[in-house]
PDB file of C-alpha atoms and ligand atoms in Angstrom:
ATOM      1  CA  UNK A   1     296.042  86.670 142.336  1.00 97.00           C
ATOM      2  CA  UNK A   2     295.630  88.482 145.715  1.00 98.00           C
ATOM      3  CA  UNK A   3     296.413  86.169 148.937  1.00 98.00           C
ATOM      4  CA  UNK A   4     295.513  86.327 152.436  1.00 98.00           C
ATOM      5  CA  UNK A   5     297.791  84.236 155.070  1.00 98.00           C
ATOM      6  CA  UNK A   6     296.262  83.774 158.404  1.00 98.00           C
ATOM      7  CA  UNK A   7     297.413  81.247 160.900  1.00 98.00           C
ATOM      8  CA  UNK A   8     298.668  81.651 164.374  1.00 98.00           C
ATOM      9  CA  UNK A   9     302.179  83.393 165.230  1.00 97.00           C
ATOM     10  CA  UNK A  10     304.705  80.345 164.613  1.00 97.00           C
ATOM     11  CA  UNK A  11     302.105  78.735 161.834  1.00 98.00           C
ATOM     12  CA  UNK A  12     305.194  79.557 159.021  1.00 97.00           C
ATOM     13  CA  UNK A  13     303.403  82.249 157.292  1.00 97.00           C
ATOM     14  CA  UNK A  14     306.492  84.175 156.448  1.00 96.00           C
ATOM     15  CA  UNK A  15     308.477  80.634 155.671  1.00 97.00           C
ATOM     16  CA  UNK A  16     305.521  79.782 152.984  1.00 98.00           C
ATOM     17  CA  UNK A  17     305.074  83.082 152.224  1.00 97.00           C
ATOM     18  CA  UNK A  18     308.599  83.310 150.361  1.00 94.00           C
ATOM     19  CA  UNK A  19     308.015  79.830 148.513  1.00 96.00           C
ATOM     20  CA  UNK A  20     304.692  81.451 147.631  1.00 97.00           C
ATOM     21  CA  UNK A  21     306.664  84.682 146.299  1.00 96.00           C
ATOM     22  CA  UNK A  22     308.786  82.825 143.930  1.00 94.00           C
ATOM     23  CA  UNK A  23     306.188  80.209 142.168  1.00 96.00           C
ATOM     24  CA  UNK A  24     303.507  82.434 141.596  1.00 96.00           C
ATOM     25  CA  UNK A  25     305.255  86.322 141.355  1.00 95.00           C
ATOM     26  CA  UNK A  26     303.430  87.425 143.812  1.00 97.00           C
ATOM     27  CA  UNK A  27     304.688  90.506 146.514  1.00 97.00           C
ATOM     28  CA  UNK A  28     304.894  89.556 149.838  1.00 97.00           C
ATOM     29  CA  UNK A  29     303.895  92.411 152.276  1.00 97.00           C
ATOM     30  CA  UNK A  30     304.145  91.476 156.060  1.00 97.00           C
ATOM     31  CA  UNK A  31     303.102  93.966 158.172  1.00 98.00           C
ATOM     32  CA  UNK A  32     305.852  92.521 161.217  1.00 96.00           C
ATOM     33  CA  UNK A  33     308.547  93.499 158.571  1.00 95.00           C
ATOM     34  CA  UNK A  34     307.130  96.894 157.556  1.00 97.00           C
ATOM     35  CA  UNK A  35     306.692  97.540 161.482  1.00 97.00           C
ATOM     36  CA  UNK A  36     310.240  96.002 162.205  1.00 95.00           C
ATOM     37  CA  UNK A  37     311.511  98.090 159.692  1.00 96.00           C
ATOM     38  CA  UNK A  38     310.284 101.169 161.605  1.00 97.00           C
ATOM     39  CA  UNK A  39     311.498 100.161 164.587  1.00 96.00           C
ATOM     40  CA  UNK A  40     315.026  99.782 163.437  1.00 95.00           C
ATOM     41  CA  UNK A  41     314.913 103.231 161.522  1.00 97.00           C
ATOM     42  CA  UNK A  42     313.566 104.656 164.457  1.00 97.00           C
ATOM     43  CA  UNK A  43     310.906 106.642 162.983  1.00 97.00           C
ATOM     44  CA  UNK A  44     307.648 108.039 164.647  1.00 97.00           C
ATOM     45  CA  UNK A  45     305.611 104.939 163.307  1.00 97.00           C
ATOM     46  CA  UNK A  46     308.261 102.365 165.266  1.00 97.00           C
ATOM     47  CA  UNK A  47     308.522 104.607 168.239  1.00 97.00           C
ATOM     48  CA  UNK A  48     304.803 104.288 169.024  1.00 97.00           C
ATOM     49  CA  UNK A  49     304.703 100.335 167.719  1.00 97.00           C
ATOM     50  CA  UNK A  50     307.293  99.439 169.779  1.00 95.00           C
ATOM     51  CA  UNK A  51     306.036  99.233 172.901  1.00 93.00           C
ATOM     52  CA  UNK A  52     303.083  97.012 171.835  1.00 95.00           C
ATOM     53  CA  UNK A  53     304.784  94.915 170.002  1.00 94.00           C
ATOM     54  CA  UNK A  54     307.750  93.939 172.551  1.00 90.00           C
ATOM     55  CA  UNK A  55     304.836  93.010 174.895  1.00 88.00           C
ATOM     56  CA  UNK A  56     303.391  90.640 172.340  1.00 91.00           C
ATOM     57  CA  UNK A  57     300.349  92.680 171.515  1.00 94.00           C
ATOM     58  CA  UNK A  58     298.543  94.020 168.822  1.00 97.00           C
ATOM     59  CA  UNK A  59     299.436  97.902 167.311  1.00 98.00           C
ATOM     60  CA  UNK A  60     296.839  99.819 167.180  1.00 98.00           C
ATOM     61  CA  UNK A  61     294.119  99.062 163.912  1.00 98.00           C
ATOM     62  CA  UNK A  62     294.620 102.726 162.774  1.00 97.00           C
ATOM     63  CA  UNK A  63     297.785 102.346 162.177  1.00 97.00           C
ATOM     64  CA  UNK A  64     298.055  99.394 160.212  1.00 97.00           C
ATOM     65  CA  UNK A  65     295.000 100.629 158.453  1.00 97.00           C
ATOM     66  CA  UNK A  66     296.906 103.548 157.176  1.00 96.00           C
ATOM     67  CA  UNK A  67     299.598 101.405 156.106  1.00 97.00           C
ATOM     68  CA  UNK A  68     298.055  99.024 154.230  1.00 98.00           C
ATOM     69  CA  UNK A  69     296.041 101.263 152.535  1.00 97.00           C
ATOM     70  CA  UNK A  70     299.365 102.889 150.898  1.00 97.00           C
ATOM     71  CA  UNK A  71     301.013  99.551 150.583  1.00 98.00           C
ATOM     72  CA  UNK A  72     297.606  98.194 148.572  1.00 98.00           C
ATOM     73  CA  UNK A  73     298.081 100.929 146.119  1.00 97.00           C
ATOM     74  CA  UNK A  74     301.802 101.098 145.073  1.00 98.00           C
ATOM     75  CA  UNK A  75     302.193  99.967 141.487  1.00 97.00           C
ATOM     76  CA  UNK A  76     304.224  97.170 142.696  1.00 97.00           C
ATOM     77  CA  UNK A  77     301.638  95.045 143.971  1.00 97.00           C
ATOM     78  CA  UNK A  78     299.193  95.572 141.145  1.00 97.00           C
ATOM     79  CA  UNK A  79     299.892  92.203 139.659  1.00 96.00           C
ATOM     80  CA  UNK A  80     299.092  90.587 142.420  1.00 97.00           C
ATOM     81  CA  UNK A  81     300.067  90.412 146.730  1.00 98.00           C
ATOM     82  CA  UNK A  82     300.384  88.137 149.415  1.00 98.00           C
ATOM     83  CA  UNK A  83     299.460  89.552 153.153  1.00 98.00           C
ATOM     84  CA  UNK A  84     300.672  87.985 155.753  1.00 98.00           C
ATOM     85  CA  UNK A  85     299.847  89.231 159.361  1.00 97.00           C
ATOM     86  CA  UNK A  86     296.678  91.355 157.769  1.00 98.00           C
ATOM     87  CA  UNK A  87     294.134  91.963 158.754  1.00 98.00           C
ATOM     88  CA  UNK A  88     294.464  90.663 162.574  1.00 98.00           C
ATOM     89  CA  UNK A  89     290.864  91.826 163.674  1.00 98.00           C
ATOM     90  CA  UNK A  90     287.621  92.613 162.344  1.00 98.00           C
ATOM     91  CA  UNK A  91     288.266  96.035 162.420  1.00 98.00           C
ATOM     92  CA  UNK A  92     291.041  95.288 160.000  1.00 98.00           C
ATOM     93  CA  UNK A  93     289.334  93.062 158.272  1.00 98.00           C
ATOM     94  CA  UNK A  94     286.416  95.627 157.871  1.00 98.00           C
ATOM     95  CA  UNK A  95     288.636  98.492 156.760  1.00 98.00           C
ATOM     96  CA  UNK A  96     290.154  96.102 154.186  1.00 98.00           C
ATOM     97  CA  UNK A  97     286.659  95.407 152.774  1.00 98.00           C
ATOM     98  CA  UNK A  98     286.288  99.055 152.306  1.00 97.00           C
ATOM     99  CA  UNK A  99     289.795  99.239 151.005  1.00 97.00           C
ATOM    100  CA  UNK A 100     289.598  96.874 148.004  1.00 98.00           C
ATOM    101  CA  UNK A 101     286.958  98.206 145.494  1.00 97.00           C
ATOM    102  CA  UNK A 102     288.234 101.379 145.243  1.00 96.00           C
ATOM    103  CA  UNK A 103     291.496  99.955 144.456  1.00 97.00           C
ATOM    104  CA  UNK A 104     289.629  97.867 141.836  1.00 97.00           C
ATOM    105  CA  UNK A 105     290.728  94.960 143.624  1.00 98.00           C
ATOM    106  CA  UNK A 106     289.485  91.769 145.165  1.00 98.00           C
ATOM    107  CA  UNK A 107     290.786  88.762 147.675  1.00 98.00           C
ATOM    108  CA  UNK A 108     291.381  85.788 145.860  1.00 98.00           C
ATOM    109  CA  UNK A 109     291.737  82.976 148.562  1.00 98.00           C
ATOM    110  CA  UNK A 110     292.635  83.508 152.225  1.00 98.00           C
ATOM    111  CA  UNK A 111     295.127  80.560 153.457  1.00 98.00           C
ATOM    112  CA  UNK A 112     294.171  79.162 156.505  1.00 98.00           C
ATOM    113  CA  UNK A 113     297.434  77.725 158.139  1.00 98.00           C
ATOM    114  CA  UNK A 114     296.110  75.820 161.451  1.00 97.00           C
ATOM    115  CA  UNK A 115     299.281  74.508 163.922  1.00 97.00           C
ATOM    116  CA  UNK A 116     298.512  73.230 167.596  1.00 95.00           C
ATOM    117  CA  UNK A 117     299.871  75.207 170.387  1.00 94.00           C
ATOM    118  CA  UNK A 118     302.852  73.405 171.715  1.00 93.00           C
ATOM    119  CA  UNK A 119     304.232  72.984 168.351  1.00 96.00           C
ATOM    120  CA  UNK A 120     303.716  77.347 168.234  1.00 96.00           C
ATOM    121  CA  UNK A 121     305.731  77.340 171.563  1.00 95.00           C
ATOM    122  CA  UNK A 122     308.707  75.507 169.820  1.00 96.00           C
ATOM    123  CA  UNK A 123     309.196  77.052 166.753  1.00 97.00           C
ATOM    124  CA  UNK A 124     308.923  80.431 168.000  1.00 96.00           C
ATOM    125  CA  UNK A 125     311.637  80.008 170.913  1.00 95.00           C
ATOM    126  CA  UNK A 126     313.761  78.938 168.020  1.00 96.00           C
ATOM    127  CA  UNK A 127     313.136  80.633 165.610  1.00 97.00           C
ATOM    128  CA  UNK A 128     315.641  83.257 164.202  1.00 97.00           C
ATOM    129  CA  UNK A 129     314.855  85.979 161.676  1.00 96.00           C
ATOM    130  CA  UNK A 130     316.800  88.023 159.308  1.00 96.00           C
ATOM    131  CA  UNK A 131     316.241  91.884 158.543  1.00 92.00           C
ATOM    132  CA  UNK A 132     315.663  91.055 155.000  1.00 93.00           C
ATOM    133  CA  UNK A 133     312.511  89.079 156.114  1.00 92.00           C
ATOM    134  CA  UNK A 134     313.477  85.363 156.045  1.00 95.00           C
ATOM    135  CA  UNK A 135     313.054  83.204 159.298  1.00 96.00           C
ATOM    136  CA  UNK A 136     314.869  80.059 160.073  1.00 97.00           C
ATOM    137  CA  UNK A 137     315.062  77.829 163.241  1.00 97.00           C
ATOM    138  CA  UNK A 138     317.618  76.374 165.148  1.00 97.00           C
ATOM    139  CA  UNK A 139     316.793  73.358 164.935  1.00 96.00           C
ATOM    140  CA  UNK A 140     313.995  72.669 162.304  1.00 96.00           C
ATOM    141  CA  UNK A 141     315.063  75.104 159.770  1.00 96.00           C
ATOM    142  CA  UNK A 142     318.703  75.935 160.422  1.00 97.00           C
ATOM    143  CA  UNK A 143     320.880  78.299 158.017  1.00 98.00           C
ATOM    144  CA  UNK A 144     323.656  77.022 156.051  1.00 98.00           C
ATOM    145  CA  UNK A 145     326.121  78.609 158.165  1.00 97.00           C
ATOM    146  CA  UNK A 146     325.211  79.278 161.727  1.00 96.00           C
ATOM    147  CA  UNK A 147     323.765  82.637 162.770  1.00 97.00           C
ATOM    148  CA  UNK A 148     324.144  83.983 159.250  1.00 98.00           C
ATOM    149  CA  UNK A 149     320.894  84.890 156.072  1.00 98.00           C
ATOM    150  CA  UNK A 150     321.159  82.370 153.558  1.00 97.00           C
ATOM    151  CA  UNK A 151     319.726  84.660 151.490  1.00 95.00           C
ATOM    152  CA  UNK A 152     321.657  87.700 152.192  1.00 97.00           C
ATOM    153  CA  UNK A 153     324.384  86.677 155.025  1.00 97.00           C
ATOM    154  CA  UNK A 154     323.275  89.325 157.363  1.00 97.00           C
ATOM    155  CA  UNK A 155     323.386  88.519 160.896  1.00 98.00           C
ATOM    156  CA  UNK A 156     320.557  86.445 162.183  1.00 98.00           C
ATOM    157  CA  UNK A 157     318.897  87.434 165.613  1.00 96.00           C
ATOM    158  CA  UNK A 158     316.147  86.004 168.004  1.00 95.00           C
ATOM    159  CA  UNK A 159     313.133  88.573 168.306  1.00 92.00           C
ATOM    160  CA  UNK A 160     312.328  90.368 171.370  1.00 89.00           C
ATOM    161  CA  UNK A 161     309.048  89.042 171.562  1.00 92.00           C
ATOM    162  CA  UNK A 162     309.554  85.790 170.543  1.00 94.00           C
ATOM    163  CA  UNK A 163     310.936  85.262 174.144  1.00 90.00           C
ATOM    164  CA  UNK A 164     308.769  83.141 177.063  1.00 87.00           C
ATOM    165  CA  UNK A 165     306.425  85.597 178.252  1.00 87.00           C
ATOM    166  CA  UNK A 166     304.993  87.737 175.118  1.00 90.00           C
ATOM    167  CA  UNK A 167     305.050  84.289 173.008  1.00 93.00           C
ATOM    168  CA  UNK A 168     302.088  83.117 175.551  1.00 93.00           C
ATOM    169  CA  UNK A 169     300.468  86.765 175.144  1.00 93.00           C
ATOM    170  CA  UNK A 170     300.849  86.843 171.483  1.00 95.00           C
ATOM    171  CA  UNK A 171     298.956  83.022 171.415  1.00 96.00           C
ATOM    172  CA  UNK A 172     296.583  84.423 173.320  1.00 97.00           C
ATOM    173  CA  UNK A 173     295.952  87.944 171.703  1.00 97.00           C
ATOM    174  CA  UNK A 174     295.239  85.226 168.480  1.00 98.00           C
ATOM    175  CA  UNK A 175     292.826  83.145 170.116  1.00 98.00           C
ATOM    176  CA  UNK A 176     290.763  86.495 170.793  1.00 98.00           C
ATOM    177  CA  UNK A 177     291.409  88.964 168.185  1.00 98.00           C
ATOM    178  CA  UNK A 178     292.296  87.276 164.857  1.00 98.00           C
ATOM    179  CA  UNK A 179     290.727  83.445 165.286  1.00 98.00           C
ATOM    180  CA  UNK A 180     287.018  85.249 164.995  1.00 98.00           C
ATOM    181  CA  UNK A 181     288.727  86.236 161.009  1.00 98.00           C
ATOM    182  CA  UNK A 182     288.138  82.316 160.174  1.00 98.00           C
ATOM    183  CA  UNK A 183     284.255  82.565 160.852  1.00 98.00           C
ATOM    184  CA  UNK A 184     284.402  86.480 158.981  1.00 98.00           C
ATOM    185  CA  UNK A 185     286.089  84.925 155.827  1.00 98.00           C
ATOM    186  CA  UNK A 186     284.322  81.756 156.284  1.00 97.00           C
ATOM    187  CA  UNK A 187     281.046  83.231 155.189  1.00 97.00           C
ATOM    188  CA  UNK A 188     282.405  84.897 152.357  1.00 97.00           C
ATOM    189  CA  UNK A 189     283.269  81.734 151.086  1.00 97.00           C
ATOM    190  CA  UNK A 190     286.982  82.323 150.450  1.00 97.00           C
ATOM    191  CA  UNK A 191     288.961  80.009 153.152  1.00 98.00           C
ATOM    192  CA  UNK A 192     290.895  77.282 152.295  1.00 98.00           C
ATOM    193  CA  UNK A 193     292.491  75.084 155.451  1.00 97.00           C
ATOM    194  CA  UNK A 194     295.828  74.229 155.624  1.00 98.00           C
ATOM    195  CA  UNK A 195     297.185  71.703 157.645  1.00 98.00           C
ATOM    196  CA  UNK A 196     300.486  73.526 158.965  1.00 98.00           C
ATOM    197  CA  UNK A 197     301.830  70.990 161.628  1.00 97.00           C
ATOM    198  CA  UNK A 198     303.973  69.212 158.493  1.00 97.00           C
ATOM    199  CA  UNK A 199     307.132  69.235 157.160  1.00 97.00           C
ATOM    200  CA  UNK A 200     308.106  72.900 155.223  1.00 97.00           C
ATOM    201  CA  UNK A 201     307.644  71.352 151.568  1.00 98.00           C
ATOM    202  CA  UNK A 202     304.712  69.165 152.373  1.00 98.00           C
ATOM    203  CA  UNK A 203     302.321  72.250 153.689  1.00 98.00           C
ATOM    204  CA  UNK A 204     303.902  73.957 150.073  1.00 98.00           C
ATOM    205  CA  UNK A 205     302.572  71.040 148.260  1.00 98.00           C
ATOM    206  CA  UNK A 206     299.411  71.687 150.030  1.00 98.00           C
ATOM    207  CA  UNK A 207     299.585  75.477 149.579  1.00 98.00           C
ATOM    208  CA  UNK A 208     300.165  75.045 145.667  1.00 98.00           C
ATOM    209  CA  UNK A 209     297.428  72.728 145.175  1.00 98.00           C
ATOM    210  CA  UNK A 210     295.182  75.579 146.336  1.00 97.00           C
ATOM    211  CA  UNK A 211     296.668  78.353 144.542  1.00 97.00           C
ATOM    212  CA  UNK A 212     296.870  76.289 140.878  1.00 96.00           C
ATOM    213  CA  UNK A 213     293.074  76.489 140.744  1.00 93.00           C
ATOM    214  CA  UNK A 214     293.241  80.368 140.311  1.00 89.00           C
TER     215      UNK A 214
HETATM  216  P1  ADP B 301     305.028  83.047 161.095  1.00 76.28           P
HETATM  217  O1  ADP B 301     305.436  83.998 159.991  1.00 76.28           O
HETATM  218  O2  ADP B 301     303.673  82.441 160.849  1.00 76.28           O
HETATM  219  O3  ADP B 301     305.109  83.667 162.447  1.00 76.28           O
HETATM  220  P2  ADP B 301     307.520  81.627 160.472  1.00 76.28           P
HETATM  221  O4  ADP B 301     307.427  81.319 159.028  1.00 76.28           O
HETATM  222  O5  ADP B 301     308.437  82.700 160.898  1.00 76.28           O
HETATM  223  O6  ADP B 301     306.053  81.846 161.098  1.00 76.28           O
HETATM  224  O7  ADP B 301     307.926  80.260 161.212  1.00 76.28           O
HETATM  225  C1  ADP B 301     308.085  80.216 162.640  1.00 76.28           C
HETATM  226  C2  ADP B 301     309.287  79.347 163.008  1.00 76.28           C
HETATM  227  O8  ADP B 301     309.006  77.968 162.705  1.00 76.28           O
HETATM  228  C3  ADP B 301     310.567  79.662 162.233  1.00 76.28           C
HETATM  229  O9  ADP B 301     311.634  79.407 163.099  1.00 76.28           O
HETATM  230  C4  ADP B 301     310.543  78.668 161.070  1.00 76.28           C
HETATM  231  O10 ADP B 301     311.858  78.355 160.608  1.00 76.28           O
HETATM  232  C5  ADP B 301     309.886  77.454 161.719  1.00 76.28           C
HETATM  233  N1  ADP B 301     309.024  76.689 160.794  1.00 76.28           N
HETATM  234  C6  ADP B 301     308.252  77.155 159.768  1.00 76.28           C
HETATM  235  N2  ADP B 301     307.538  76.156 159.195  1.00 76.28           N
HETATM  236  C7  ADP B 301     307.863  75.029 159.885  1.00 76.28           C
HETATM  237  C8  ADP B 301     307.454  73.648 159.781  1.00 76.28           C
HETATM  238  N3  ADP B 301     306.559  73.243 158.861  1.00 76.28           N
HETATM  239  N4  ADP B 301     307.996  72.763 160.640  1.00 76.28           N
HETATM  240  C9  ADP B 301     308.892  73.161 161.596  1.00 76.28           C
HETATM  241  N5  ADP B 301     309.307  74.444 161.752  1.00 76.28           N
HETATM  242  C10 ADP B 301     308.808  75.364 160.914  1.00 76.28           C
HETATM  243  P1  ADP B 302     304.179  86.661 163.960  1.00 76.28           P
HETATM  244  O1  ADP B 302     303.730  86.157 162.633  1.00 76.28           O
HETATM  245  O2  ADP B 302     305.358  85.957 164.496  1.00 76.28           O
HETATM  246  O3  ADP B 302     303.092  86.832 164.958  1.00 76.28           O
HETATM  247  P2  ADP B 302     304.512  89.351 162.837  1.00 76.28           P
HETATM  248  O4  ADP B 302     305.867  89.591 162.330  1.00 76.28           O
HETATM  249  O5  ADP B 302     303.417  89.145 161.870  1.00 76.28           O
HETATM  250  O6  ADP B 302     304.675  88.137 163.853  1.00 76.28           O
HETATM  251  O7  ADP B 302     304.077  90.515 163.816  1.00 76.28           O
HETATM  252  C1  ADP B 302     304.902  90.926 164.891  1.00 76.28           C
HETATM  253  C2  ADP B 302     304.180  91.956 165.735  1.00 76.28           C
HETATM  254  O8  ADP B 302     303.894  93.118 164.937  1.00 76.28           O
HETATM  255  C3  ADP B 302     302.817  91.529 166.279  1.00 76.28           C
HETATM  256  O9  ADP B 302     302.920  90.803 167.488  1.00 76.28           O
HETATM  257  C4  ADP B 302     302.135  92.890 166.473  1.00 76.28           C
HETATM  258  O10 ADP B 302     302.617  93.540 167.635  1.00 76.28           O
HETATM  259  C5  ADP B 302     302.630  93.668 165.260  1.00 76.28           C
HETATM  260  N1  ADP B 302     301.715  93.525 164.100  1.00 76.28           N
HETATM  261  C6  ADP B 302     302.006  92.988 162.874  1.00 76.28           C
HETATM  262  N2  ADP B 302     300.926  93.011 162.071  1.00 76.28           N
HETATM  263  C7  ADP B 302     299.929  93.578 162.801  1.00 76.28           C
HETATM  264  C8  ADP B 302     298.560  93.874 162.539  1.00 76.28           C
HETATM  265  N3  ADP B 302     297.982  93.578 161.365  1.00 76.28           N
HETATM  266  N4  ADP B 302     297.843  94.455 163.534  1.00 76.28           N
HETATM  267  C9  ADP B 302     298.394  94.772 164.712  1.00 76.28           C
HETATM  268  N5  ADP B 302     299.658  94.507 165.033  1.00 76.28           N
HETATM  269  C10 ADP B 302     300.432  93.924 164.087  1.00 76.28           C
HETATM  270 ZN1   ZN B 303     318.609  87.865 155.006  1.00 76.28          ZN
END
């Protein structure tokens, strides 16, 4: 089963996406944590994605093109993926479309996880992410012990841009890059809505009814 998660920043893709990971063996590849992880290892891919994404906007398509195009055909993945956080405009979308037959492959479903803005605004300024890829919030989703992974017990830290300023530019970069994605996947006839301003097991529950028809 092949997965698409779209939703706003804040919607809880990556929080869902690990629940999804474990029910239904399915990889998770965000392309945040495959940037992030360039960033930190400082290669030439992080140096150049940087800058875009500290602002809160978008790196360029070609490169995330070029990535998931190598991600899409590691033997890893073959038994079925999860994105979340591609594709993130048409463009992407497009190239994916191209992408997919020639790696004998095919979208299942594309999640649809819809959350009002204010509630974005909250969970973003608390939210608190580990390297390994988990996110938890300070409030709504706190760690067992305070500023450490409950996964891994690495040291938890609050993203650059999920300060003030680029979380209003990254809402916005949404409303006109990625939203026009809902109408794209909308007339292939593979959205399914998801009410993502509930509590973290209810939206699962939702999720799960979804993904047990496949
Ligand atoms: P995304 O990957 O879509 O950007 P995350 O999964 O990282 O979103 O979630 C954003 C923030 O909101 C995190 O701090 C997370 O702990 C918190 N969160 C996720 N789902 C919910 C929810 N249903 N209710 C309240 N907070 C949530
Ligand atoms: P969130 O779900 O909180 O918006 P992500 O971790 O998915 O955050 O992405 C963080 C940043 O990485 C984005 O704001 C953007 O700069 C960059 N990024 C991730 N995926 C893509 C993509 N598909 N296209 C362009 N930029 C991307
Ligand atoms: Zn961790």
């Amino acid at each position: 089963m092949n997965i698409i998660l779209l939703g706003p920043p804040g919607s809880g893709k990556g929080t869902q996406a690990k629940m999804i990971a474990d029910k239904y063996s399915v990889r998770h590849i965000s392309t945040g944590d495959i940037l992030r992880e360039n960033v930190r290892n400082n290669t030439p891919l992080g140096v150049e994605a940087k800058k875009f994404m500290d602002a809160g906007q978008l790196v360029p398509d070609s490169l995330l093109i070029d990535i998931v195009k190598d991600r899409l055909a590691k033997p890893d993945v073959q038994g079925g993926y999860m994105l979340d956080g591609y594709p993130r405009t048409i463009p992407q979308a497009e190239a994916l479309d191209k992408i997919l037959p020639s790696l004998k492959q095919k979208i299942d479903v594309v999640l649809n996880i819809d959350v009002p803005d204010n509630e974005l605004v909250r969970r973003l300024s608390g939210r608190r992410m580990c390297k390994c890829g988990r996110s938890y919030h300070v409030a709504f989703n706190p760690p067992k012990v305070e500023g450490k992974c409950d996964e891994c017990g690495g040291d938890l830290y609050h993203r650059d841009d999920d300060k003030e300023a680029a979380i209003l530019n990254r809402l916005e970069v949404y409303k006109q890059q990625t939203q026009p994605l809902i109408d794209y996947f909308n007339k292939q006839g593979i959205i399914a809505n998801i009410n993502g301003a509930a509590e973290i097991p209810k939206i699962f529950e939702e999720i799960s009814a979804t993904l047990n028809k496949f």
